Amino acid sequence: MKRDWTSLVNIWTIAGTLFVAACLLLFTLISIGWTRPPQNPGVGFVPANLTIIAPPTATAVSQPTATPAGTVTPPPGLLA
Protein backbone atom coordinates (compact mmCIF):
# COMPACT_ATOMS: atom_id res chain seq x y z
CA MET A 1 0.00 0.00 0.00
CA LYS A 2 1.34 3.37 -0.95
CA ARG A 3 1.73 5.80 1.97
CA ASP A 4 2.59 8.89 -0.07
CA TRP A 5 0.12 11.72 0.71
CA THR A 6 0.94 13.67 -2.44
CA SER A 7 -0.57 10.94 -4.58
CA LEU A 8 -3.78 11.02 -2.52
CA VAL A 9 -4.17 14.76 -2.07
CA ASN A 10 -3.91 16.40 -5.44
CA ILE A 11 -6.10 18.68 -7.54
CA TRP A 12 -8.08 15.81 -9.10
CA THR A 13 -9.04 14.15 -5.82
CA ILE A 14 -10.10 17.47 -4.28
CA ALA A 15 -12.07 18.42 -7.41
CA GLY A 16 -13.67 14.98 -7.49
CA THR A 17 -14.80 15.13 -3.87
CA LEU A 18 -16.23 18.63 -4.36
CA PHE A 19 -18.06 17.44 -7.49
CA VAL A 20 -19.55 14.44 -5.67
CA ALA A 21 -20.62 16.66 -2.75
CA ALA A 22 -22.24 19.16 -5.14
CA CYS A 23 -24.09 16.37 -6.94
CA LEU A 24 -25.40 14.94 -3.67
CA LEU A 25 -26.52 18.37 -2.49
CA LEU A 26 -28.25 19.09 -5.80
CA PHE A 27 -29.95 15.69 -5.77
CA THR A 28 -31.18 16.29 -2.21
CA LEU A 29 -32.58 19.73 -3.00
CA ILE A 30 -34.30 18.53 -6.16
CA SER A 31 -35.85 15.54 -4.40
CA ILE A 32 -37.14 17.78 -1.60
CA GLY A 33 -38.67 20.12 -4.17
CA TRP A 34 -40.44 17.33 -6.04
CA THR A 35 -41.74 15.42 -3.04
CA ARG A 36 -43.06 18.44 -1.16
CA PRO A 37 -46.80 18.97 -1.55
CA PRO A 38 -47.88 22.29 -3.07
CA GLN A 39 -48.93 24.93 -0.58
CA ASN A 40 -52.11 26.94 -0.76
CA PRO A 41 -51.40 30.60 -1.51
CA GLY A 42 -54.06 31.68 1.01
CA VAL A 43 -52.31 30.10 3.97
CA GLY A 44 -50.61 32.71 6.11
CA PHE A 45 -49.27 32.74 9.60
CA VAL A 46 -51.25 30.76 12.12
CA PRO A 47 -52.39 33.01 14.97
CA ALA A 48 -50.79 32.18 18.27
CA ASN A 49 -52.92 31.23 21.23
CA LEU A 50 -51.69 33.67 23.84
CA THR A 51 -52.75 33.91 27.44
CA ILE A 52 -52.11 37.31 28.95
CA ILE A 53 -51.80 37.23 32.72
CA ALA A 54 -52.82 40.50 34.32
CA PRO A 55 -50.35 42.08 36.74
CA PRO A 56 -51.30 42.13 40.41
CA THR A 57 -53.34 45.12 41.51
CA ALA A 58 -51.77 45.39 44.94
CA THR A 59 -48.22 44.73 46.02
CA ALA A 60 -47.65 42.18 48.74
CA VAL A 61 -46.47 43.45 52.10
CA SER A 62 -43.21 41.80 53.05
CA GLN A 63 -42.96 40.54 56.60
CA PRO A 64 -39.99 41.76 58.64
CA THR A 65 -37.31 39.17 59.17
CA ALA A 66 -37.30 37.92 62.73
CA THR A 67 -34.09 37.22 64.59
CA PRO A 68 -33.92 33.49 65.34
CA ALA A 69 -34.23 32.57 69.01
CA GLY A 70 -30.95 31.94 70.76
CA THR A 71 -28.86 34.39 68.73
CA VAL A 72 -27.63 37.72 69.93
CA THR A 73 -28.10 40.84 67.83
CA PRO A 74 -24.74 42.60 67.51
CA PRO A 75 -24.55 46.21 68.66
CA PRO A 76 -24.70 48.90 65.96
CA GLY A 77 -21.39 49.52 64.21
CA LEU A 78 -20.04 46.04 64.95
CA LEU A 79 -19.86 43.67 62.01
CA ALA A 80 -20.55 40.07 62.81
XYZ file of N, CA and C in Angstrom, residues 31-75:
135
model
N -34.891 16.521 -4.915
C -35.846 15.537 -4.397
C -36.771 16.151 -3.349
N -36.279 17.086 -2.563
C -37.144 17.775 -1.600
C -38.168 18.624 -2.342
N -37.749 19.286 -3.403
C -38.670 20.123 -4.171
C -39.746 19.330 -4.876
N -39.449 18.132 -5.331
C -40.439 17.327 -6.042
C -41.372 16.585 -5.107
N -40.900 16.209 -3.943
C -41.742 15.420 -3.045
C -42.559 16.282 -2.096
N -42.323 17.557 -2.055
C -43.058 18.444 -1.161
C -44.422 18.764 -1.767
N -45.493 18.650 -0.991
C -46.804 18.966 -1.546
C -46.939 20.468 -1.793
N -47.713 20.861 -2.804
C -47.878 22.289 -3.067
C -48.648 22.969 -1.935
N -48.276 24.193 -1.645
C -48.929 24.933 -0.575
C -50.020 25.821 -1.153
N -51.053 26.021 -0.354
C -52.108 26.938 -0.759
C -51.605 28.366 -0.633
N -51.887 29.219 -1.616
C -51.401 30.595 -1.510
C -52.124 31.390 -0.430
N -53.307 30.945 0.001
C -54.061 31.683 1.008
C -53.628 31.400 2.431
N -52.736 30.447 2.614
C -52.306 30.100 3.969
C -51.272 31.115 4.428
N -51.554 31.736 5.547
C -50.615 32.706 6.115
C -50.096 32.194 7.439
N -49.752 33.120 8.284
C -49.271 32.742 9.604
C -50.442 32.278 10.460
N -50.227 31.254 11.213
C -51.249 30.758 12.122
C -51.231 31.643 13.360
N -52.393 32.151 13.781
C -52.386 33.014 14.968
C -52.002 32.216 16.212
N -51.252 32.841 17.041
C -50.792 32.180 18.266
C -51.876 32.264 19.333
N -51.981 31.247 20.116
C -52.920 31.227 21.226
C -52.183 31.761 22.447
N -52.409 33.027 22.752
C -51.690 33.673 23.842
C -52.593 33.839 25.047
N -52.049 33.637 26.199
C -52.752 33.907 27.445
C -52.019 35.041 28.133
N -52.722 36.146 28.312
C -52.111 37.309 28.951
C -52.519 37.297 30.418
N -51.547 37.242 31.280
C -51.801 37.230 32.718
C -51.708 38.664 33.215
N -52.782 39.124 33.834
C -52.823 40.502 34.319
C -51.868 40.669 35.492
N -51.242 41.843 35.596
C -50.348 42.077 36.736
C -51.168 42.216 38.018
N -50.553 41.991 39.155
C -51.299 42.126 40.411
C -51.704 43.577 40.642
N -52.855 43.761 41.273
C -53.342 45.123 41.507
C -52.770 45.718 42.778
N -52.352 44.897 43.700
C -51.768 45.393 44.940
C -50.460 44.648 45.181
N -49.498 45.371 45.729
C -48.224 44.726 46.023
C -48.311 44.032 47.376
N -47.648 42.934 47.489
C -47.648 42.180 48.741
C -46.783 42.887 49.768
N -47.229 42.840 51.003
C -46.471 43.446 52.095
C -45.489 42.401 52.598
N -44.210 42.762 52.589
C -43.215 41.800 53.054
C -43.153 41.820 54.573
N -43.030 40.667 55.146
C -42.956 40.538 56.597
C -41.523 40.813 57.047
N -41.358 41.518 58.154
C -39.995 41.757 58.636
C -39.343 40.438 59.052
N -38.050 40.378 58.832
C -37.307 39.173 59.174
C -37.071 39.136 60.677
N -37.465 38.062 61.282
C -37.298 37.924 62.730
C -35.919 37.348 63.028
N -35.360 37.767 64.146
C -34.090 37.217 64.595
C -34.370 35.857 65.217
N -33.669 34.818 64.767
C -33.921 33.488 65.336
C -33.642 33.467 66.837
N -34.402 32.670 67.555
C -34.228 32.569 69.007
C -32.865 31.952 69.323
N -32.228 32.485 70.340
C -30.949 31.939 70.762
C -29.757 32.644 70.147
N -29.977 33.634 69.299
C -28.855 34.388 68.734
C -28.883 35.792 69.302
N -27.755 36.385 69.371
C -27.627 37.722 69.925
C -27.480 38.698 68.776
N -28.229 39.793 68.844
C -28.103 40.838 67.834
C -26.872 41.665 68.167
N -25.941 41.818 67.210
C -24.735 42.598 67.512
C -25.077 44.076 67.680
N -24.305 44.787 68.487
C -24.555 46.214 68.664
C -24.291 46.961 67.359
